[in-house]
Coordinates of C-alpha atoms in Angstrom, one line a residue:
X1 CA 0.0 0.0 0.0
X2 CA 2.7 2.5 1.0
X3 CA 4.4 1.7 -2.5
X4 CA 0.5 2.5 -4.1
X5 CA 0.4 5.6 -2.1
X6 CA 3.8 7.0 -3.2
X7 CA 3.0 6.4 -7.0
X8 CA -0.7 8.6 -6.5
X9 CA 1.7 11.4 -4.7
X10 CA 3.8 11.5 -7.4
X11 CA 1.2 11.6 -10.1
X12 CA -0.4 14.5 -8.4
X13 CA 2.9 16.1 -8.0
X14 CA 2.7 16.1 -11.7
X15 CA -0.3 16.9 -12.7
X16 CA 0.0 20.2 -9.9
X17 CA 3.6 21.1 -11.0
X18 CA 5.1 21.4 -7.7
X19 CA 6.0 19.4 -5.0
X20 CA 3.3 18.1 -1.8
X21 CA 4.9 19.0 0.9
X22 CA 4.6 16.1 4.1
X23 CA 2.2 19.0 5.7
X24 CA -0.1 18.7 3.1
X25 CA -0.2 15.0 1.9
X26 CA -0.4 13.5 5.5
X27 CA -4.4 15.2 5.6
X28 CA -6.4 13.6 6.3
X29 CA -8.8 14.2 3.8
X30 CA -5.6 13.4 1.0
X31 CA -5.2 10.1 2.9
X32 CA -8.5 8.7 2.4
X33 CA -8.9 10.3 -0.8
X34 CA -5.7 8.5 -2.5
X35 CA -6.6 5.4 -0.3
X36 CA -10.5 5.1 -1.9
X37 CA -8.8 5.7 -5.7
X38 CA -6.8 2.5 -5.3
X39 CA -9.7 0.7 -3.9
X40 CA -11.3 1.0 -6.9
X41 CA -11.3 -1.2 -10.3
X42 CA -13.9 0.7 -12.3
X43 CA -12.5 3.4 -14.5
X44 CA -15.9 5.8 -14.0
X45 CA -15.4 6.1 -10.2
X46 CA -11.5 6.1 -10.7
X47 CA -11.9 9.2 -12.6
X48 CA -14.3 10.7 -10.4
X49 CA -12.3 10.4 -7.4
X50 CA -8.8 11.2 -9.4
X51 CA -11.2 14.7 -9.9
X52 CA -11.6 15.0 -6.3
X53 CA -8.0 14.3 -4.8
X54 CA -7.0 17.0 -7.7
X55 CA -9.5 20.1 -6.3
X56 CA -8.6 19.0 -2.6
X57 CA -4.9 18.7 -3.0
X58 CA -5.4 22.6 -5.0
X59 CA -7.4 23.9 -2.5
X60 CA -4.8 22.4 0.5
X61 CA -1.9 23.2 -1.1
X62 CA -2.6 27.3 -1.9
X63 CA -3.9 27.4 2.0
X64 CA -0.3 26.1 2.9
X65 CA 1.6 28.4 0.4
X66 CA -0.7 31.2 1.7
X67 CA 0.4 30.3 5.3
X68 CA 3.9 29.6 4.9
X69 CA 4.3 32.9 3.1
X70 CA 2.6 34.8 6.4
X71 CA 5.1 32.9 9.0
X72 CA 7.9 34.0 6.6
X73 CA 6.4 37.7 6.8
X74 CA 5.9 37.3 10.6
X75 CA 9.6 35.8 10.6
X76 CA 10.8 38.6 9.1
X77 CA 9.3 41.6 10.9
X78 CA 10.3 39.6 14.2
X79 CA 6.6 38.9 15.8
X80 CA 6.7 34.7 15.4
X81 CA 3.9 33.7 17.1
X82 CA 3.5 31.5 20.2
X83 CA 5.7 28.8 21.6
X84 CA 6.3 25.2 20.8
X85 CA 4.8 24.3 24.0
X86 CA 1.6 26.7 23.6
X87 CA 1.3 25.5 20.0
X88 CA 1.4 22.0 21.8
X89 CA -1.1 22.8 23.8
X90 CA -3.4 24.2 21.6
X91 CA -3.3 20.9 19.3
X92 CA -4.3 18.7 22.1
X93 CA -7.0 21.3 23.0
X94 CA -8.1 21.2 19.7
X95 CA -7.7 17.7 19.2
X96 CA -7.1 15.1 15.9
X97 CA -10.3 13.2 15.5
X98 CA -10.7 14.8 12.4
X99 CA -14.0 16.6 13.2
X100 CA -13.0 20.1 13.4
X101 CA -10.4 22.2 10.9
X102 CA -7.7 24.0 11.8
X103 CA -9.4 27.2 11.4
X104 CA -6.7 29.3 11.2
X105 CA -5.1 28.0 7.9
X106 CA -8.5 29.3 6.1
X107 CA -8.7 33.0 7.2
X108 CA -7.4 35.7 5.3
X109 CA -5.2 38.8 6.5
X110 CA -7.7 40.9 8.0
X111 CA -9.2 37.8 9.8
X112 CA -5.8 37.0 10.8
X113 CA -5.0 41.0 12.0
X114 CA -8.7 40.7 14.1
X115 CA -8.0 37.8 15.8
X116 CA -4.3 38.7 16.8
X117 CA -5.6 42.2 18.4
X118 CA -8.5 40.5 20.3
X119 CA -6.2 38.3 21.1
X120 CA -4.2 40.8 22.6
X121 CA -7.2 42.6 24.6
X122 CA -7.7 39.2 26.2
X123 CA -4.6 39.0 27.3
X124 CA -5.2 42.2 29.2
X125 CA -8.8 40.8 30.8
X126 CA -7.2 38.0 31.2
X127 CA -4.3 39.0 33.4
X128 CA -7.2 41.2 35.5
X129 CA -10.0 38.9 36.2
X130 CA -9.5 38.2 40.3
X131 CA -9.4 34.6 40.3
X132 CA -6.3 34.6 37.4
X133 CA -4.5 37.4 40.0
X134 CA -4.8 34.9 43.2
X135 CA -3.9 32.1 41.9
X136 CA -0.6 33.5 40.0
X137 CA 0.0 35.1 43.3
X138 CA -0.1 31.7 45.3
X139 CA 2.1 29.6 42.7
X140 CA 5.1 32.9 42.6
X141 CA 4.4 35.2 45.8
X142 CA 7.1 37.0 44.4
X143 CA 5.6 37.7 41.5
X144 CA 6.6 36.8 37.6
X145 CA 5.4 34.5 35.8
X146 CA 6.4 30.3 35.7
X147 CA 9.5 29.1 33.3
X148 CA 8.0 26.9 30.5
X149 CA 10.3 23.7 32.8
X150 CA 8.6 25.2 35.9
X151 CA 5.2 24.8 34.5
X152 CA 5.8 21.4 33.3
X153 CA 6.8 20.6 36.6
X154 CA 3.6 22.1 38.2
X155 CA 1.4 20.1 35.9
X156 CA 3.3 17.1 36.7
X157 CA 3.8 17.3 39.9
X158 CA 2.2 14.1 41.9
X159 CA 1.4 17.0 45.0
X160 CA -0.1 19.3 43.0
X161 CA -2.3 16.6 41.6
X162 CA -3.3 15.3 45.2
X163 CA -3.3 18.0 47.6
X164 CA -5.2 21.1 47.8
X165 CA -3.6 24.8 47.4
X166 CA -4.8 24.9 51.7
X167 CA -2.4 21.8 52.2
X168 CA 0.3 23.4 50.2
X169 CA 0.1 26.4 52.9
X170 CA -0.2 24.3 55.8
X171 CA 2.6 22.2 55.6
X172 CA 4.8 24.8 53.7
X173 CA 5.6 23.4 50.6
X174 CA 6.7 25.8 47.7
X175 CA 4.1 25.4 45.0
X176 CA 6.7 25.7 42.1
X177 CA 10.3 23.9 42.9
X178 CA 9.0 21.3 44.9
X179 CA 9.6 17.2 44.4
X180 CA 7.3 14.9 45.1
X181 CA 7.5 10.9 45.0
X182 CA 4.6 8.1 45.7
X183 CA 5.7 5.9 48.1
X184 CA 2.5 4.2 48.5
X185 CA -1.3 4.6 47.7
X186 CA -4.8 2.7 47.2
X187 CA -5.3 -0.4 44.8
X188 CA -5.5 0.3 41.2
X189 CA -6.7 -1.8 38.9
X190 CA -10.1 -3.7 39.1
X191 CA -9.8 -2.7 42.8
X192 CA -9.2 1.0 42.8
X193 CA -12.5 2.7 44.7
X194 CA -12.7 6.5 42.4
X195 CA -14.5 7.4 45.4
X196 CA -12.2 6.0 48.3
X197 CA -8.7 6.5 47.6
X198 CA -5.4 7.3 49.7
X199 CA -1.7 7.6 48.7
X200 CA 1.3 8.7 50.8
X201 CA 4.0 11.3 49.2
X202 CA 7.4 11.9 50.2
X203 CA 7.7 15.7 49.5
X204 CA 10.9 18.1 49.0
X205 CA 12.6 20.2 49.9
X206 CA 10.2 20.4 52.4
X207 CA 11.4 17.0 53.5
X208 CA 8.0 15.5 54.8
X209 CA 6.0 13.0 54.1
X210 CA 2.1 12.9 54.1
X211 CA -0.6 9.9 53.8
X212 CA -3.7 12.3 52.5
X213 CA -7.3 10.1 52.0
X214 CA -9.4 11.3 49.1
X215 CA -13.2 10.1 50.7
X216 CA -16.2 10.5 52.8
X217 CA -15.6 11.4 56.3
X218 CA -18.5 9.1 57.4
X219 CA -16.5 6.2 55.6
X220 CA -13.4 6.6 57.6
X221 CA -12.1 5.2 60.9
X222 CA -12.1 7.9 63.0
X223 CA -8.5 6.9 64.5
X224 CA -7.2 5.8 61.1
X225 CA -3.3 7.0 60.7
X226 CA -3.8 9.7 58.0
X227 CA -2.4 13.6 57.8
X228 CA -5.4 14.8 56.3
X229 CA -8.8 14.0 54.4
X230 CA -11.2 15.6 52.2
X231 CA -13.6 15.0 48.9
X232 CA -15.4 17.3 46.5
X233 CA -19.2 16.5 46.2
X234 CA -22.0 18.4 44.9
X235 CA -26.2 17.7 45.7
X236 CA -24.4 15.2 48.1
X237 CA -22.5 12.7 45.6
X238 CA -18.7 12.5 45.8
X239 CA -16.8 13.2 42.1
X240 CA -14.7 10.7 41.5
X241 CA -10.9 10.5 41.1
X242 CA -10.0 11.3 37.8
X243 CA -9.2 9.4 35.3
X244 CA -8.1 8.9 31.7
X245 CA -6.2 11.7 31.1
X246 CA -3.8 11.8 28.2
X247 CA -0.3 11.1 29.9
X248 CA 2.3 13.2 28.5
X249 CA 6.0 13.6 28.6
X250 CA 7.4 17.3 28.4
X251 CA 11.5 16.5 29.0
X252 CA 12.0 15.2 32.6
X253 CA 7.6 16.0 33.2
X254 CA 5.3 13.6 33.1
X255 CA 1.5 14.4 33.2
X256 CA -0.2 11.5 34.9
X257 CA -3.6 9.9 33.9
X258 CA -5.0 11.0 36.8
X259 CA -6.1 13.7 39.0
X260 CA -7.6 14.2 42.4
X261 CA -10.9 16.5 42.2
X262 CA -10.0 20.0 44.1
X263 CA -5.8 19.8 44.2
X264 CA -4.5 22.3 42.8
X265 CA -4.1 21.2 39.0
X266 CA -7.7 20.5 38.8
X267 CA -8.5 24.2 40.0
X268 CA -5.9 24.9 37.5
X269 CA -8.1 23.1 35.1
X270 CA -11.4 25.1 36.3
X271 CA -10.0 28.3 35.9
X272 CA -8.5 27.3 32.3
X273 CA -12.4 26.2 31.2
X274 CA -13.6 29.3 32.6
X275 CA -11.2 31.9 30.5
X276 CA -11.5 29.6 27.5
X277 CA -15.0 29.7 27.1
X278 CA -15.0 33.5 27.9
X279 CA -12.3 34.2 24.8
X280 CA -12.6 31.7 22.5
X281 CA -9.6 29.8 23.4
X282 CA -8.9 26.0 22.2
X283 CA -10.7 24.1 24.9
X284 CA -10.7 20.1 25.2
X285 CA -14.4 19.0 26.0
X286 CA -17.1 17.4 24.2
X287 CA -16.3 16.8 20.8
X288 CA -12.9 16.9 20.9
X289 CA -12.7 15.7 24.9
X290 CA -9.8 13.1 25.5
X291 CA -10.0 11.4 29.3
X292 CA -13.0 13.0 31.9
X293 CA -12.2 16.2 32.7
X294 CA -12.9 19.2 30.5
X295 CA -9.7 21.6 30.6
X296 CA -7.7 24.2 28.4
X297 CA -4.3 23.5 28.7
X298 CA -3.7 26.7 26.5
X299 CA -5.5 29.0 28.8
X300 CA -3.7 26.8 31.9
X301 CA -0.4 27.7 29.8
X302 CA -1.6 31.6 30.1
X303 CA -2.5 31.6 33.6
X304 CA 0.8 30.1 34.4
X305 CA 3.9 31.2 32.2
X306 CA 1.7 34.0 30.7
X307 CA 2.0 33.5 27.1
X308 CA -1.4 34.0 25.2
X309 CA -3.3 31.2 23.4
X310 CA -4.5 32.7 19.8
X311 CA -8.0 33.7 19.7
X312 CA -9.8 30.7 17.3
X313 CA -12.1 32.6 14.9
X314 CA -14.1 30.1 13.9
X315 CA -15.4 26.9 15.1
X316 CA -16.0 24.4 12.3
X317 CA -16.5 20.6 13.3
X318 CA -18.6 17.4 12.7
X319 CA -20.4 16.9 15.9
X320 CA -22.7 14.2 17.1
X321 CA -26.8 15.1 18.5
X322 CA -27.6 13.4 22.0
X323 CA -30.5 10.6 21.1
X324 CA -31.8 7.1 22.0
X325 CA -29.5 4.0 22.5
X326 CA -32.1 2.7 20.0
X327 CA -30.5 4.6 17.0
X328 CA -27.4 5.7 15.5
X329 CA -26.9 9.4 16.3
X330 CA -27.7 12.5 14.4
X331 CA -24.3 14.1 12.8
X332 CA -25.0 17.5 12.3
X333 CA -21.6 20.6 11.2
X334 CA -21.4 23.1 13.7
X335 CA -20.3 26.6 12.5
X336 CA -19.6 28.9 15.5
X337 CA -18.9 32.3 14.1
X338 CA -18.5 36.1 14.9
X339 CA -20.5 38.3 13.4
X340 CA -17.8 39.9 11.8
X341 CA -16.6 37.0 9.6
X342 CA -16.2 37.7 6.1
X343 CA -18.5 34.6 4.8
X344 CA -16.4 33.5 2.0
X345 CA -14.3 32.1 5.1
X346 CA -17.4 30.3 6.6
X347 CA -18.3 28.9 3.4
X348 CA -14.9 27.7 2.9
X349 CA -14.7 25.8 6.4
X350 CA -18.3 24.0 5.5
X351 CA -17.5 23.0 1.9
X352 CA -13.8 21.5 3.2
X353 CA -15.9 19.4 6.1
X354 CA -18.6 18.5 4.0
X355 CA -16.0 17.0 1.2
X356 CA -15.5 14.5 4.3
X357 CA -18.2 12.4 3.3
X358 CA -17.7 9.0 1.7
X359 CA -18.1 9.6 -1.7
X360 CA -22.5 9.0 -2.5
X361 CA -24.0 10.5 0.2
X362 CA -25.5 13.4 -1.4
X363 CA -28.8 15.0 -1.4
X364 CA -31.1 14.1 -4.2
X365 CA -31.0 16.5 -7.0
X366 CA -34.9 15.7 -7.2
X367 CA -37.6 16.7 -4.5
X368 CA -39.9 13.4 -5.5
X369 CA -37.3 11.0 -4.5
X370 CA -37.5 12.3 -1.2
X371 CA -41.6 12.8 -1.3
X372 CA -42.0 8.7 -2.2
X373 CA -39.9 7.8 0.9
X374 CA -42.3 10.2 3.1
X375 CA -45.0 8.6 1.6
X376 CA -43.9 5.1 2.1
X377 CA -42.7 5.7 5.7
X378 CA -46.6 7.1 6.2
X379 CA -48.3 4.4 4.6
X380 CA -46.1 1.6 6.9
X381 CA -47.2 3.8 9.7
X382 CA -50.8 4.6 8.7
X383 CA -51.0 0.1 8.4
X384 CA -49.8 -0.6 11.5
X385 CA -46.6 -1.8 10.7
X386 CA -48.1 -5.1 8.8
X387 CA -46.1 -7.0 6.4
X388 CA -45.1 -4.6 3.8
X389 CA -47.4 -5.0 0.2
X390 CA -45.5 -5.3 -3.0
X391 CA -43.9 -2.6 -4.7
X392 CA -46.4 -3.1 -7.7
X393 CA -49.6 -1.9 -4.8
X394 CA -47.8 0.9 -3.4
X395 CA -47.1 1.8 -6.7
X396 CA -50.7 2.3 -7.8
X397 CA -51.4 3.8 -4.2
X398 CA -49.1 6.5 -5.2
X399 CA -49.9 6.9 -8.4
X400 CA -54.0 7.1 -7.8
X401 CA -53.1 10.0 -5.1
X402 CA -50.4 11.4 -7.5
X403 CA -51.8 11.9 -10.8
X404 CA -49.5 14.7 -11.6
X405 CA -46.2 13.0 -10.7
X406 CA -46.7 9.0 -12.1
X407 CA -44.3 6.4 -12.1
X408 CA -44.7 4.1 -15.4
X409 CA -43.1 0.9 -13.4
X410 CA -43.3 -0.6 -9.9
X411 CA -39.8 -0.6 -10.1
X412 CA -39.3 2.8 -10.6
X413 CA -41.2 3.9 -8.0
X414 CA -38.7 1.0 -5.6
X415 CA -35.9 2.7 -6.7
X416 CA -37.0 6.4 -5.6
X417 CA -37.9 5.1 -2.4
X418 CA -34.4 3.2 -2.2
X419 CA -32.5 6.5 -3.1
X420 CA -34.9 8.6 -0.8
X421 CA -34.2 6.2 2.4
X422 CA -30.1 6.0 1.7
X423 CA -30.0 9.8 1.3
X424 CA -32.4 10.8 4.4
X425 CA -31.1 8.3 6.6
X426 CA -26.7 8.3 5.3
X427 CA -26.8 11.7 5.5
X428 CA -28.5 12.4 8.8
X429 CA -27.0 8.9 11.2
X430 CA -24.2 8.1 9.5
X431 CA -20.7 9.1 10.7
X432 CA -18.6 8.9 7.9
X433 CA -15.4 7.3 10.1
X434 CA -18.1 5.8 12.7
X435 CA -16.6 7.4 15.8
X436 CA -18.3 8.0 19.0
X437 CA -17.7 10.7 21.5
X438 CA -16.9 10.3 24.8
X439 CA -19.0 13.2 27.4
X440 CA -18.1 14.0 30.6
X441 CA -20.9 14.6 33.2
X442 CA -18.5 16.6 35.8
X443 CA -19.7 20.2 36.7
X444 CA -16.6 22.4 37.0
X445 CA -17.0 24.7 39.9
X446 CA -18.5 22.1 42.5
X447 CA -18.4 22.8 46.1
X448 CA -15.5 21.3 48.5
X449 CA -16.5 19.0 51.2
X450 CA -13.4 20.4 53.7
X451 CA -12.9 17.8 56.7
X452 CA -10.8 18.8 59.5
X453 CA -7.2 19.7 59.4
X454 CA -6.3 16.5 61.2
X455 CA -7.5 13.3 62.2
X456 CA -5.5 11.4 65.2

């Protein structure tokens, strides 16, 4: 296949008269494109999708020249735009399902201008709003923002994933230089209780070390050997530990798979959801949602080092409708737009998602095609659901009510019904690379069940 794949680059590459750059023919839209041409024998559809993976790899390839020529202008006038690790950030915000577009590679100049001054205003609101001031004053009392490596670190950190920013204070650890080690904790596995859970840290340089119990009070011995326990619960239920987290490595940094509800990461993370959806920041929940907890690791990258996620000026993506477990979901494109956008740009995010559908799933170009499969779908109804007559009686059913629009053959008539119920039901359940999305039911913001300070 990789051998198959090469020789369709190439050809292209002729046909174009430049090169594809690895940027451009690693798409995803390319891929499956080149991938469905070689699945096919038949010279009509060959041809048809040849015609395709030409337009796309046109339209693709003057949005990367158009790009690359504004990050060699931004180069050259010395205002490069935001770090690896913010870019990083941002793409694991935005995700790689391959339901939303990387908006930014479709906007023009002025677009572009728009969104780097509002991007700039947030910064100022951002660096204002009360809850952003308190907690950059608790992680650097001196003031300043992080390092990128002391970020990392923060985000890594097994204490800052487990205890509270009130534990920090009470047993004097430095939120930012710290190391912290588990020496021991709860059962994982097909034992691990999300709602019952305990682990002891060895902590420096503060050179302590602290069992902490993440559960109900009214659960717990009341002489059991622990330095302190607490649980976040709202309307009486207790969140659980998280879990399922992306883990990543960032040098010497490794973000865990998991996160204790109210330490200080995960108010980290509820502060990062709360200036994301205010300015239009990348933010990691629902369709593009990877693990439990929603989070905006470019606005957590703001609130800590500083540095300003790029205001997103468009949201374009396939997303799926809540329903019954009896069906397949409704897809339905979601454009999220300013009124300002020019709408040449929103037109070109919809056509470039809606060129992700297989290749078939159209729309009939005739309103009777559509009309028999209503009228079938009554009929069935309208009988009760009995055994379903021939084609040849429904046929004359129509027909009699119809006069105006006859079919001359029963199977005519079977065959706008069979069009009309692929088009109507393809293009409304029908995922076109059958993914599901995972939701997360967690309410950010919930209220902190504090126990006491100590329990001996």
């Amino acid at each position: 296949m990789l051998k198959e794949m090469s020789g369709v680059r190439k050809d292209l590459q002729r046909l174009l008269g430049q090169d594809l750059p690895d940027y451009v023919w690693d798409l995803r839209d390319l891929q499956d494109l080149a991938k469905e041409y070689l699945a096919h024998n038949e010279a009509e559809q060959r041809d048809e999708i040849w015609s395709l993976l030409e337009e796309v790899s046109r339209e693709r390839l003057g949005i990367w020249n158009e790009s690359r020529k504004e990050v060699l202008r931004e180069v050259r006038s010395g205002t490069a735009g935001s770090s690896q690790d913010m870019r990083e950030a941002e793409k694991r915000d935005i995700g790689e399902s391959g339901r939303s577009l990387d908006v930014r590679e479709l906007v023009g100049d002025r677009t572009r201008a728009m969104t780097e001054a509002m991007s700039a205003l947030f910064a100022l609101y951002g660096d204002q709003i009360p809850e952003v001031k308190e907690f950059r004053e608790k992680v650097r009392p001196s003031g300043g923002f992080l390092t990128a490596d002391e970020a990392h670190a923060l985000i890594a950190s097994y204490a800052a994933r487990v205890f509270d920013l009130r534990l920090f204070k009470k047993w004097n650890i430095p939120l930012t230089g710290h190391k912290s080690d588990i020496l021991s904790s709860g059962p994982r596995g097909a034992d691990f209780n999300p709602v019952d859970d305990w682990t002891t840290l060895r902590i420096d340089p503060a050179g302590i070390t602290k069992t902490v119990r993440y559960a109900d009070q009214r659960s717990v011995a009341a002489k059991e050997d622990v330095d302190d326990i607490r649980c976040m619960a709202q309307d009486g239920a207790i969140f659980p530990v998280i879990t399922g987290l992306p883990v990543e490595s960032h040098g010497d940094h490794v973000y865990s798979s998991w996160l204790w509800p109210g330490s200080v990461i995960d108010e980290l993370y509820d502060l990062s959801v709360e200036l994301a959806s205010s300015f239009d920041w990348p933010l990691a929940s629902a369709g593009n949602l990877s693990g439990t907890r929603p989070r905006s690791e470019s606005a957590a990258w703001f609130i800590l080092t500083g540095e300003v996620p790029q205001v997103r000026p468009i949201e374009a993506r396939w997303e799926m409708k809540r329903g019954t477990t009896h069906l397949n979901p409704q897809w339905r494109i979601r454009l999220t737009i300013p009124p300002w956008l020019p709408e040449e740009e929103v037109l070109r995010a919809l056509r470039l998602l809606r060129k992700r559908m297989p290749k078939g799933r159209k729309l009939s170009k005739e309103a009777r095609t559509l009309e028999v499969t209503r009228f079938v779908w009554q009929q069935e109804r309208r009988d009760g659901y009995r055994k379903r007559p021939p084609w040849k009686a429904w046929c004359e059913r129509w027909n009699e009510e119809h006069p105006g629009h006859r079919f001359k053959t029963p199977n005519a008539f079977r065959m706008a019904f069979v069009h009309g119920n692929a088009a109507v039901k393809e293009l409304n359940f029908n995922w076109p690379q059958s993914r599901r999305v995972g939701t997360s039911s967690r309410s950010p913001r919930a209220s902190t069940v504090q126990q006491p300070e100590s329990i001996s």
